[in-house]
């Protein structure tokens, strides 16, 4: 199918790759379908693009590339909701809040997006621990460009 | 807004299956026990609000060129 995207114009996507956020995301409860799109130039970052809303596209990052000791504990409710059975099928991504420069930009470590890569069920969970901030400065040491 | 007075050990029920019990009261601190169906998420309101705010901010269209600059 074809969709309109915020950063890539109109593109053809494989419907099999659509992620199902059954509960939406906090602040975007009506947005239940997204797709992950890649930048050619900056492999560390991806775009989580809404299927139905062109203007809704989050920049996301694999947290472990920047915070090596980042830990996400999935509770039973999440495992059940996403029908997760093995650790290998889990993909964790964090939303990035862009500022004027990458160094000033932050990532929301308290609310990671959890994706079951087997069935494409996804959910933004809120960690009950308070050790991870919603505005974590994880790019301070990056010289822009997310080349990893 | 519905206002209900409850004492320690008393509960309220929301819908058919969400129960909230006053476990203890200590000055201005109230401890609540919440029994809800497994698929309902329960969070502190201010935490949920913070995530909403951050999501809204993250969704703002920004110049993404910075991601690629050397």
JSON list of C-alpha atoms in Angstrom, two decimals:
[
{"chain": "A", "resi": 1, "resn": "UNK", "atom": "CA", "xyz": [0.00, 0.00, 0.00]},
{"chain": "A", "resi": 2, "resn": "UNK", "atom": "CA", "xyz": [1.03, 3.62, -0.45]},
{"chain": "A", "resi": 3, "resn": "UNK", "atom": "CA", "xyz": [1.22, 6.05, 2.47]},
{"chain": "A", "resi": 4, "resn": "UNK", "atom": "CA", "xyz": [2.12, 9.71, 2.85]},
{"chain": "A", "resi": 5, "resn": "UNK", "atom": "CA", "xyz": [5.05, 10.25, 5.18]},
{"chain": "A", "resi": 6, "resn": "UNK", "atom": "CA", "xyz": [6.47, 13.21, 7.03]},
{"chain": "A", "resi": 7, "resn": "UNK", "atom": "CA", "xyz": [10.10, 12.74, 5.97]},
{"chain": "A", "resi": 8, "resn": "UNK", "atom": "CA", "xyz": [10.05, 10.59, 2.84]},
{"chain": "A", "resi": 9, "resn": "UNK", "atom": "CA", "xyz": [7.08, 11.79, 0.83]},
{"chain": "A", "resi": 10, "resn": "UNK", "atom": "CA", "xyz": [4.72, 9.16, -0.57]},
{"chain": "A", "resi": 11, "resn": "UNK", "atom": "CA", "xyz": [6.17, 5.69, -0.33]},
{"chain": "A", "resi": 12, "resn": "UNK", "atom": "CA", "xyz": [5.11, 2.11, -0.89]},
{"chain": "A", "resi": 13, "resn": "UNK", "atom": "CA", "xyz": [5.07, -0.02, 2.24]},
{"chain": "A", "resi": 14, "resn": "UNK", "atom": "CA", "xyz": [4.53, -3.68, 2.96]},
{"chain": "A", "resi": 15, "resn": "UNK", "atom": "CA", "xyz": [1.37, -4.05, 5.04]},
{"chain": "A", "resi": 16, "resn": "UNK", "atom": "CA", "xyz": [2.99, -7.01, 6.77]},
{"chain": "A", "resi": 17, "resn": "UNK", "atom": "CA", "xyz": [5.39, -4.59, 8.42]},
{"chain": "A", "resi": 18, "resn": "UNK", "atom": "CA", "xyz": [2.77, -2.39, 10.05]},
{"chain": "A", "resi": 19, "resn": "UNK", "atom": "CA", "xyz": [3.13, -2.24, 13.83]},
{"chain": "A", "resi": 20, "resn": "UNK", "atom": "CA", "xyz": [-0.08, -2.54, 15.83]},
{"chain": "A", "resi": 21, "resn": "UNK", "atom": "CA", "xyz": [-0.28, -0.27, 18.87]},
{"chain": "A", "resi": 22, "resn": "UNK", "atom": "CA", "xyz": [-3.62, -1.51, 20.18]},
{"chain": "A", "resi": 23, "resn": "UNK", "atom": "CA", "xyz": [-3.76, 1.16, 22.89]},
{"chain": "A", "resi": 24, "resn": "UNK", "atom": "CA", "xyz": [-2.22, 3.97, 20.88]},
{"chain": "A", "resi": 25, "resn": "UNK", "atom": "CA", "xyz": [0.48, 6.00, 22.63]},
{"chain": "A", "resi": 26, "resn": "UNK", "atom": "CA", "xyz": [0.02, 8.40, 25.57]},
{"chain": "A", "resi": 27, "resn": "UNK", "atom": "CA", "xyz": [-1.17, 11.62, 23.97]},
{"chain": "A", "resi": 28, "resn": "UNK", "atom": "CA", "xyz": [-2.04, 9.79, 20.73]},
{"chain": "A", "resi": 29, "resn": "UNK", "atom": "CA", "xyz": [-4.59, 7.19, 21.74]},
{"chain": "A", "resi": 30, "resn": "UNK", "atom": "CA", "xyz": [-6.23, 7.12, 18.31]},
{"chain": "A", "resi": 31, "resn": "UNK", "atom": "CA", "xyz": [-2.97, 6.32, 16.54]},
{"chain": "A", "resi": 32, "resn": "UNK", "atom": "CA", "xyz": [-2.83, 2.56, 16.47]},
{"chain": "A", "resi": 33, "resn": "UNK", "atom": "CA", "xyz": [-0.76, 1.77, 13.39]},
{"chain": "A", "resi": 34, "resn": "UNK", "atom": "CA", "xyz": [2.80, 2.81, 12.68]},
{"chain": "A", "resi": 35, "resn": "UNK", "atom": "CA", "xyz": [5.65, 1.65, 10.52]},
{"chain": "A", "resi": 36, "resn": "UNK", "atom": "CA", "xyz": [9.41, 1.82, 11.09]},
{"chain": "A", "resi": 37, "resn": "UNK", "atom": "CA", "xyz": [11.29, 3.57, 8.29]},
{"chain": "A", "resi": 38, "resn": "UNK", "atom": "CA", "xyz": [15.05, 3.81, 7.84]},
{"chain": "A", "resi": 39, "resn": "UNK", "atom": "CA", "xyz": [17.24, 6.76, 6.96]},
{"chain": "A", "resi": 40, "resn": "UNK", "atom": "CA", "xyz": [19.96, 5.79, 4.54]},
{"chain": "A", "resi": 41, "resn": "UNK", "atom": "CA", "xyz": [22.38, 8.28, 6.03]},
{"chain": "A", "resi": 42, "resn": "UNK", "atom": "CA", "xyz": [21.94, 7.91, 9.79]},
{"chain": "A", "resi": 43, "resn": "UNK", "atom": "CA", "xyz": [21.65, 4.29, 10.73]},
{"chain": "A", "resi": 44, "resn": "UNK", "atom": "CA", "xyz": [21.32, 4.91, 14.46]},
{"chain": "A", "resi": 45, "resn": "UNK", "atom": "CA", "xyz": [18.00, 6.66, 13.96]},
{"chain": "A", "resi": 46, "resn": "UNK", "atom": "CA", "xyz": [14.74, 5.44, 12.50]},
{"chain": "A", "resi": 47, "resn": "UNK", "atom": "CA", "xyz": [11.34, 6.99, 11.97]},
{"chain": "A", "resi": 48, "resn": "UNK", "atom": "CA", "xyz": [8.19, 5.69, 13.59]},
{"chain": "A", "resi": 49, "resn": "UNK", "atom": "CA", "xyz": [5.64, 6.94, 11.08]},
{"chain": "A", "resi": 50, "resn": "UNK", "atom": "CA", "xyz": [1.88, 6.91, 11.67]},
{"chain": "A", "resi": 51, "resn": "UNK", "atom": "CA", "xyz": [0.01, 5.11, 8.90]},
{"chain": "A", "resi": 52, "resn": "UNK", "atom": "CA", "xyz": [-3.02, 7.40, 9.00]},
{"chain": "A", "resi": 53, "resn": "UNK", "atom": "CA", "xyz": [-1.47, 10.75, 9.93]},
{"chain": "A", "resi": 54, "resn": "UNK", "atom": "CA", "xyz": [1.25, 12.00, 7.62]},
{"chain": "A", "resi": 55, "resn": "UNK", "atom": "CA", "xyz": [2.46, 14.67, 10.05]},
{"chain": "A", "resi": 56, "resn": "UNK", "atom": "CA", "xyz": [2.90, 12.24, 12.94]},
{"chain": "A", "resi": 57, "resn": "UNK", "atom": "CA", "xyz": [6.37, 10.77, 12.80]},
{"chain": "A", "resi": 58, "resn": "UNK", "atom": "CA", "xyz": [8.66, 10.15, 15.75]},
{"chain": "A", "resi": 59, "resn": "UNK", "atom": "CA", "xyz": [12.42, 9.88, 15.51]},
{"chain": "A", "resi": 60, "resn": "UNK", "atom": "CA", "xyz": [13.44, 6.76, 17.43]},
{"chain": "A", "resi": 61, "resn": "UNK", "atom": "CA", "xyz": [16.73, 5.30, 18.49]},
{"chain": "A", "resi": 62, "resn": "UNK", "atom": "CA", "xyz": [18.07, 2.00, 19.75]},
{"chain": "A", "resi": 63, "resn": "UNK", "atom": "CA", "xyz": [18.92, 3.00, 23.32]},
{"chain": "A", "resi": 64, "resn": "UNK", "atom": "CA", "xyz": [21.61, 0.43, 23.94]},
{"chain": "A", "resi": 65, "resn": "UNK", "atom": "CA", "xyz": [23.85, 2.08, 21.32]},
{"chain": "A", "resi": 66, "resn": "UNK", "atom": "CA", "xyz": [24.05, 5.17, 23.53]},
{"chain": "A", "resi": 67, "resn": "UNK", "atom": "CA", "xyz": [23.31, 3.92, 27.05]},
{"chain": "A", "resi": 68, "resn": "UNK", "atom": "CA", "xyz": [25.12, 0.63, 27.35]},
{"chain": "A", "resi": 69, "resn": "UNK", "atom": "CA", "xyz": [23.68, -0.22, 30.76]},
{"chain": "A", "resi": 70, "resn": "UNK", "atom": "CA", "xyz": [20.07, 0.67, 29.93]},
{"chain": "A", "resi": 71, "resn": "UNK", "atom": "CA", "xyz": [17.72, -1.92, 31.35]},
{"chain": "A", "resi": 72, "resn": "UNK", "atom": "CA", "xyz": [14.08, -2.50, 30.53]},
{"chain": "A", "resi": 73, "resn": "UNK", "atom": "CA", "xyz": [12.12, -4.97, 32.60]},
{"chain": "A", "resi": 74, "resn": "UNK", "atom": "CA", "xyz": [8.94, -6.15, 30.93]},
{"chain": "A", "resi": 75, "resn": "UNK", "atom": "CA", "xyz": [6.16, -6.96, 33.36]},
{"chain": "A", "resi": 76, "resn": "UNK", "atom": "CA", "xyz": [3.74, -9.83, 32.90]},
{"chain": "A", "resi": 77, "resn": "UNK", "atom": "CA", "xyz": [1.02, -7.52, 31.61]},
{"chain": "A", "resi": 78, "resn": "UNK", "atom": "CA", "xyz": [3.21, -6.31, 28.75]},
{"chain": "A", "resi": 79, "resn": "UNK", "atom": "CA", "xyz": [4.37, -9.84, 27.94]},
{"chain": "A", "resi": 80, "resn": "UNK", "atom": "CA", "xyz": [0.75, -10.93, 27.79]},
{"chain": "A", "resi": 81, "resn": "UNK", "atom": "CA", "xyz": [-0.51, -7.94, 25.80]},
{"chain": "A", "resi": 82, "resn": "UNK", "atom": "CA", "xyz": [2.21, -8.29, 23.17]},
{"chain": "A", "resi": 83, "resn": "UNK", "atom": "CA", "xyz": [2.23, -12.10, 23.35]},
{"chain": "A", "resi": 84, "resn": "UNK", "atom": "CA", "xyz": [5.96, -12.11, 23.90]},
{"chain": "A", "resi": 85, "resn": "UNK", "atom": "CA", "xyz": [7.46, -15.52, 24.55]},
{"chain": "A", "resi": 86, "resn": "UNK", "atom": "CA", "xyz": [11.19, -15.06, 23.98]},
{"chain": "A", "resi": 87, "resn": "UNK", "atom": "CA", "xyz": [13.64, -12.22, 24.58]},
{"chain": "A", "resi": 88, "resn": "UNK", "atom": "CA", "xyz": [14.94, -12.58, 21.03]},
{"chain": "A", "resi": 89, "resn": "UNK", "atom": "CA", "xyz": [11.70, -11.36, 19.48]},
{"chain": "A", "resi": 90, "resn": "UNK", "atom": "CA", "xyz": [11.69, -8.11, 21.46]},
{"chain": "A", "resi": 91, "resn": "UNK", "atom": "CA", "xyz": [12.83, -4.82, 19.95]},
{"chain": "A", "resi": 92, "resn": "UNK", "atom": "CA", "xyz": [13.22, -1.78, 22.22]},
{"chain": "A", "resi": 93, "resn": "UNK", "atom": "CA", "xyz": [13.21, 1.75, 20.80]},
{"chain": "A", "resi": 94, "resn": "UNK", "atom": "CA", "xyz": [13.06, 5.14, 22.47]},
{"chain": "A", "resi": 95, "resn": "UNK", "atom": "CA", "xyz": [11.51, 8.33, 21.19]},
{"chain": "A", "resi": 96, "resn": "UNK", "atom": "CA", "xyz": [13.87, 11.22, 20.51]},
{"chain": "A", "resi": 97, "resn": "UNK", "atom": "CA", "xyz": [12.94, 14.84, 21.20]},
{"chain": "A", "resi": 98, "resn": "UNK", "atom": "CA", "xyz": [14.97, 16.85, 18.72]},
{"chain": "A", "resi": 99, "resn": "UNK", "atom": "CA", "xyz": [16.38, 20.25, 19.63]},
{"chain": "A", "resi": 100, "resn": "UNK", "atom": "CA", "xyz": [18.52, 22.68, 17.69]},
{"chain": "A", "resi": 101, "resn": "UNK", "atom": "CA", "xyz": [21.48, 20.34, 17.78]},
{"chain": "A", "resi": 102, "resn": "UNK", "atom": "CA", "xyz": [21.86, 16.64, 18.38]},
{"chain": "A", "resi": 103, "resn": "UNK", "atom": "CA", "xyz": [23.87, 17.28, 21.54]},
{"chain": "A", "resi": 104, "resn": "UNK", "atom": "CA", "xyz": [20.91, 19.17, 23.02]},
{"chain": "A", "resi": 105, "resn": "UNK", "atom": "CA", "xyz": [18.42, 16.54, 21.90]},
{"chain": "A", "resi": 106, "resn": "UNK", "atom": "CA", "xyz": [17.08, 14.04, 24.38]},
{"chain": "A", "resi": 107, "resn": "UNK", "atom": "CA", "xyz": [15.54, 10.61, 24.45]},
{"chain": "A", "resi": 108, "resn": "UNK", "atom": "CA", "xyz": [12.67, 9.39, 26.59]},
{"chain": "A", "resi": 109, "resn": "UNK", "atom": "CA", "xyz": [14.20, 6.53, 28.53]},
{"chain": "A", "resi": 110, "resn": "UNK", "atom": "CA", "xyz": [11.29, 6.24, 30.95]},
{"chain": "A", "resi": 111, "resn": "UNK", "atom": "CA", "xyz": [8.82, 5.23, 28.26]},
{"chain": "A", "resi": 112, "resn": "UNK", "atom": "CA", "xyz": [10.40, 2.82, 25.77]},
{"chain": "A", "resi": 113, "resn": "UNK", "atom": "CA", "xyz": [8.50, 1.43, 22.81]},
{"chain": "A", "resi": 114, "resn": "UNK", "atom": "CA", "xyz": [8.40, -2.34, 23.00]},
{"chain": "A", "resi": 115, "resn": "UNK", "atom": "CA", "xyz": [7.87, -4.26, 19.78]},
{"chain": "A", "resi": 116, "resn": "UNK", "atom": "CA", "xyz": [7.25, -7.96, 19.36]},
{"chain": "A", "resi": 117, "resn": "UNK", "atom": "CA", "xyz": [8.99, -8.53, 16.04]},
{"chain": "A", "resi": 118, "resn": "UNK", "atom": "CA", "xyz": [7.20, -11.87, 15.57]},
{"chain": "A", "resi": 119, "resn": "UNK", "atom": "CA", "xyz": [3.61, -10.60, 15.50]},
{"chain": "A", "resi": 120, "resn": "UNK", "atom": "CA", "xyz": [4.26, -6.81, 15.15]},
{"chain": "A", "resi": 121, "resn": "UNK", "atom": "CA", "xyz": [2.36, -5.96, 18.33]},
{"chain": "A", "resi": 122, "resn": "UNK", "atom": "CA", "xyz": [3.79, -2.86, 19.94]},
{"chain": "A", "resi": 123, "resn": "UNK", "atom": "CA", "xyz": [3.27, -0.66, 22.97]},
{"chain": "A", "resi": 124, "resn": "UNK", "atom": "CA", "xyz": [4.89, 2.32, 24.61]},
{"chain": "A", "resi": 125, "resn": "UNK", "atom": "CA", "xyz": [5.35, 1.22, 28.20]},
{"chain": "A", "resi": 126, "resn": "UNK", "atom": "CA", "xyz": [6.02, 3.43, 31.19]},
{"chain": "A", "resi": 127, "resn": "UNK", "atom": "CA", "xyz": [8.71, 2.04, 33.47]},
{"chain": "A", "resi": 128, "resn": "UNK", "atom": "CA", "xyz": [7.79, 2.16, 37.15]},
{"chain": "A", "resi": 129, "resn": "UNK", "atom": "CA", "xyz": [11.40, 2.83, 38.08]},
{"chain": "A", "resi": 130, "resn": "UNK", "atom": "CA", "xyz": [12.37, 6.48, 38.36]},
{"chain": "A", "resi": 131, "resn": "UNK", "atom": "CA", "xyz": [16.04, 6.07, 37.41]},
{"chain": "A", "resi": 132, "resn": "UNK", "atom": "CA", "xyz": [15.42, 6.89, 33.74]},
{"chain": "A", "resi": 133, "resn": "UNK", "atom": "CA", "xyz": [14.30, 10.42, 32.82]},
{"chain": "A", "resi": 134, "resn": "UNK", "atom": "CA", "xyz": [11.87, 11.41, 30.08]},
{"chain": "A", "resi": 135, "resn": "UNK", "atom": "CA", "xyz": [14.53, 13.82, 28.84]},
{"chain": "A", "resi": 136, "resn": "UNK", "atom": "CA", "xyz": [17.78, 11.90, 28.93]},
{"chain": "A", "resi": 137, "resn": "UNK", "atom": "CA", "xyz": [20.76, 13.65, 27.36]},
{"chain": "A", "resi": 138, "resn": "UNK", "atom": "CA", "xyz": [22.23, 10.61, 25.66]},
{"chain": "A", "resi": 139, "resn": "UNK", "atom": "CA", "xyz": [23.76, 12.36, 22.65]},
{"chain": "A", "resi": 140, "resn": "UNK", "atom": "CA", "xyz": [26.04, 14.77, 24.49]},
{"chain": "A", "resi": 141, "resn": "UNK", "atom": "CA", "xyz": [29.14, 13.02, 23.26]},
{"chain": "A", "resi": 142, "resn": "UNK", "atom": "CA", "xyz": [27.97, 12.57, 19.70]},
{"chain": "A", "resi": 143, "resn": "UNK", "atom": "CA", "xyz": [29.37, 14.71, 16.93]},
{"chain": "A", "resi": 144, "resn": "UNK", "atom": "CA", "xyz": [25.99, 14.84, 15.29]},
{"chain": "A", "resi": 145, "resn": "UNK", "atom": "CA", "xyz": [25.28, 12.22, 12.68]},
{"chain": "A", "resi": 146, "resn": "UNK", "atom": "CA", "xyz": [24.09, 8.98, 14.19]},
{"chain": "A", "resi": 147, "resn": "UNK", "atom": "CA", "xyz": [26.51, 6.87, 12.27]},
{"chain": "A", "resi": 148, "resn": "UNK", "atom": "CA", "xyz": [27.12, 3.71, 14.23]},
{"chain": "B", "resi": 1, "resn": "UNK", "atom": "CA", "xyz": [-16.94, 15.06, 39.92]},
{"chain": "B", "resi": 2, "resn": "UNK", "atom": "CA", "xyz": [-18.27, 12.35, 42.17]},
{"chain": "B", "resi": 3, "resn": "UNK", "atom": "CA", "xyz": [-16.90, 12.68, 45.70]},
{"chain": "B", "resi": 4, "resn": "UNK", "atom": "CA", "xyz": [-16.95, 9.72, 48.10]},
{"chain": "B", "resi": 5, "resn": "UNK", "atom": "CA", "xyz": [-15.75, 9.66, 51.71]},
{"chain": "B", "resi": 6, "resn": "UNK", "atom": "CA", "xyz": [-13.84, 6.48, 52.58]},
{"chain": "B", "resi": 7, "resn": "UNK", "atom": "CA", "xyz": [-12.15, 5.23, 55.73]},
{"chain": "B", "resi": 8, "resn": "UNK", "atom": "CA", "xyz": [-9.11, 3.02, 56.03]},
{"chain": "B", "resi": 9, "resn": "UNK", "atom": "CA", "xyz": [-9.95, -0.47, 54.80]},
{"chain": "B", "resi": 10, "resn": "UNK", "atom": "CA", "xyz": [-12.92, 0.70, 52.75]},
{"chain": "B", "resi": 11, "resn": "UNK", "atom": "CA", "xyz": [-13.08, 0.38, 48.98]},
{"chain": "B", "resi": 12, "resn": "UNK", "atom": "CA", "xyz": [-14.72, 1.80, 45.93]},
{"chain": "B", "resi": 13, "resn": "UNK", "atom": "CA", "xyz": [-15.48, -0.12, 42.77]},
{"chain": "B", "resi": 14, "resn": "UNK", "atom": "CA", "xyz": [-15.32, 1.33, 39.25]},
{"chain": "B", "resi": 15, "resn": "UNK", "atom": "CA", "xyz": [-17.23, -0.53, 36.59]},
{"chain": "B", "resi": 16, "resn": "UNK", "atom": "CA", "xyz": [-17.49, -4.21, 37.44]},
{"chain": "B", "resi": 17, "resn": "UNK", "atom": "CA", "xyz": [-13.88, -5.07, 38.00]},
{"chain": "B", "resi": 18, "resn": "UNK", "atom": "CA", "xyz": [-11.71, -2.18, 39.18]},
{"chain": "B", "resi": 19, "resn": "UNK", "atom": "CA", "xyz": [-11.41, -1.97, 42.98]},
{"chain": "B", "resi": 20, "resn": "UNK", "atom": "CA", "xyz": [-9.55, 0.72, 44.88]},
{"chain": "B", "resi": 21, "resn": "UNK", "atom": "CA", "xyz": [-8.95, 0.24, 48.60]},
{"chain": "B", "resi": 22, "resn": "UNK", "atom": "CA", "xyz": [-7.68, 2.75, 51.13]},
{"chain": "B", "resi": 23, "resn": "UNK", "atom": "CA", "xyz": [-4.85, 0.79, 52.74]},
{"chain": "B", "resi": 24, "resn": "UNK", "atom": "CA", "xyz": [-3.50, 3.45, 55.09]},
{"chain": "B", "resi": 25, "resn": "UNK", "atom": "CA", "xyz": [-3.71, 7.12, 55.87]},
{"chain": "B", "resi": 26, "resn": "UNK", "atom": "CA", "xyz": [-0.77, 8.95, 57.36]},
{"chain": "B", "resi": 27, "resn": "UNK", "atom": "CA", "xyz": [-1.09, 12.72, 57.50]},
{"chain": "B", "resi": 28, "resn": "UNK", "atom": "CA", "xyz": [-1.49, 13.91, 53.90]},
{"chain": "B", "resi": 29, "resn": "UNK", "atom": "CA", "xyz": [-0.30, 10.58, 52.47]},
{"chain": "B", "resi": 30, "resn": "UNK", "atom": "CA", "xyz": [-2.86, 8.00, 51.41]},
{"chain": "B", "resi": 31, "resn": "UNK", "atom": "CA", "xyz": [-1.84, 4.51, 50.29]},
{"chain": "B", "resi": 32, "resn": "UNK", "atom": "CA", "xyz": [-4.21, 2.96, 47.77]},
{"chain": "B", "resi": 33, "resn": "UNK", "atom": "CA", "xyz": [-4.43, -0.65, 46.70]},
{"chain": "B", "resi": 34, "resn": "UNK", "atom": "CA", "xyz": [-5.71, -1.10, 43.16]},
{"chain": "B", "resi": 35, "resn": "UNK", "atom": "CA", "xyz": [-7.13, -4.31, 41.76]},
{"chain": "B", "resi": 36, "resn": "UNK", "atom": "CA", "xyz": [-7.78, -4.07, 38.06]},
{"chain": "B", "resi": 37, "resn": "UNK", "atom": "CA", "xyz": [-7.99, -6.52, 35.18]},
{"chain": "B", "resi": 38, "resn": "UNK", "atom": "CA", "xyz": [-4.56, -7.57, 33.98]},
{"chain": "B", "resi": 39, "resn": "UNK", "atom": "CA", "xyz": [-4.79, -5.66, 30.75]},
{"chain": "B", "resi": 40, "resn": "UNK", "atom": "CA", "xyz": [-5.43, -2.28, 32.35]},
{"chain": "B", "resi": 41, "resn": "UNK", "atom": "CA", "xyz": [-2.38, -0.13, 32.99]},
{"chain": "B", "resi": 42, "resn": "UNK", "atom": "CA", "xyz": [-2.24, 1.87, 36.20]},
{"chain": "B", "resi": 43, "resn": "UNK", "atom": "CA", "xyz": [0.15, 4.80, 36.58]},
{"chain": "B", "resi": 44, "resn": "UNK", "atom": "CA", "xyz": [0.71, 7.81, 38.79]},
{"chain": "B", "resi": 45, "resn": "UNK", "atom": "CA", "xyz": [-1.12, 10.63, 37.03]},
{"chain": "B", "resi": 46, "resn": "UNK", "atom": "CA", "xyz": [1.84, 13.01, 36.93]},
{"chain": "B", "resi": 47, "resn": "UNK", "atom": "CA", "xyz": [4.04, 10.33, 35.36]},
{"chain": "B", "resi": 48, "resn": "UNK", "atom": "CA", "xyz": [1.50, 9.59, 32.65]},
{"chain": "B", "resi": 49, "resn": "UNK", "atom": "CA", "xyz": [1.13, 13.33, 31.99]},
{"chain": "B", "resi": 50, "resn": "UNK", "atom": "CA", "xyz": [4.88, 13.72, 31.66]},
{"chain": "B", "resi": 51, "resn": "UNK", "atom": "CA", "xyz": [4.96, 10.96, 29.04]},
{"chain": "B", "resi": 52, "resn": "UNK", "atom": "CA", "xyz": [2.07, 12.60, 27.15]},
{"chain": "B", "resi": 53, "resn": "UNK", "atom": "CA", "xyz": [3.88, 15.93, 27.17]},
{"chain": "B", "resi": 54, "resn": "UNK", "atom": "CA", "xyz": [7.15, 14.38, 26.03]},
{"chain": "B", "resi": 55, "resn": "UNK", "atom": "CA", "xyz": [5.39, 12.48, 23.23]},
{"chain": "B", "resi": 56, "resn": "UNK", "atom": "CA", "xyz": [3.75, 15.69, 22.05]},
{"chain": "B", "resi": 57, "resn": "UNK", "atom": "CA", "xyz": [7.08, 17.46, 22.05]},
{"chain": "B", "resi": 58, "resn": "UNK", "atom": "CA", "xyz": [8.78, 14.59, 20.24]},
{"chain": "B", "resi": 59, "resn": "UNK", "atom": "CA", "xyz": [6.06, 14.69, 17.57]},
{"chain": "B", "resi": 60, "resn": "UNK", "atom": "CA", "xyz": [6.73, 18.29, 16.63]},
{"chain": "B", "resi": 61, "resn": "UNK", "atom": "CA", "xyz": [8.20, 18.51, 13.18]},
{"chain": "B", "resi": 62, "resn": "UNK", "atom": "CA", "xyz": [11.82, 19.48, 13.50]},
{"chain": "B", "resi": 63, "resn": "UNK", "atom": "CA", "xyz": [14.62, 19.98, 11.11]},
{"chain": "B", "resi": 64, "resn": "UNK", "atom": "CA", "xyz": [16.24, 16.57, 11.03]},
{"chain": "B", "resi": 65, "resn": "UNK", "atom": "CA", "xyz": [19.32, 17.58, 9.04]},
{"chain": "B", "resi": 66, "resn": "UNK", "atom": "CA", "xyz": [21.29, 17.67, 12.27]},
{"chain": "B", "resi": 67, "resn": "UNK", "atom": "CA", "xyz": [21.11, 13.91, 12.41]},
{"chain": "B", "resi": 68, "resn": "UNK", "atom": "CA", "xyz": [23.26, 13.70, 9.33]},
{"chain": "B", "resi": 69, "resn": "UNK", "atom": "CA", "xyz": [25.74, 16.54, 9.76]},
{"chain": "B", "resi": 70, "resn": "UNK", "atom": "CA", "xyz": [29.32, 15.65, 10.23]}
]
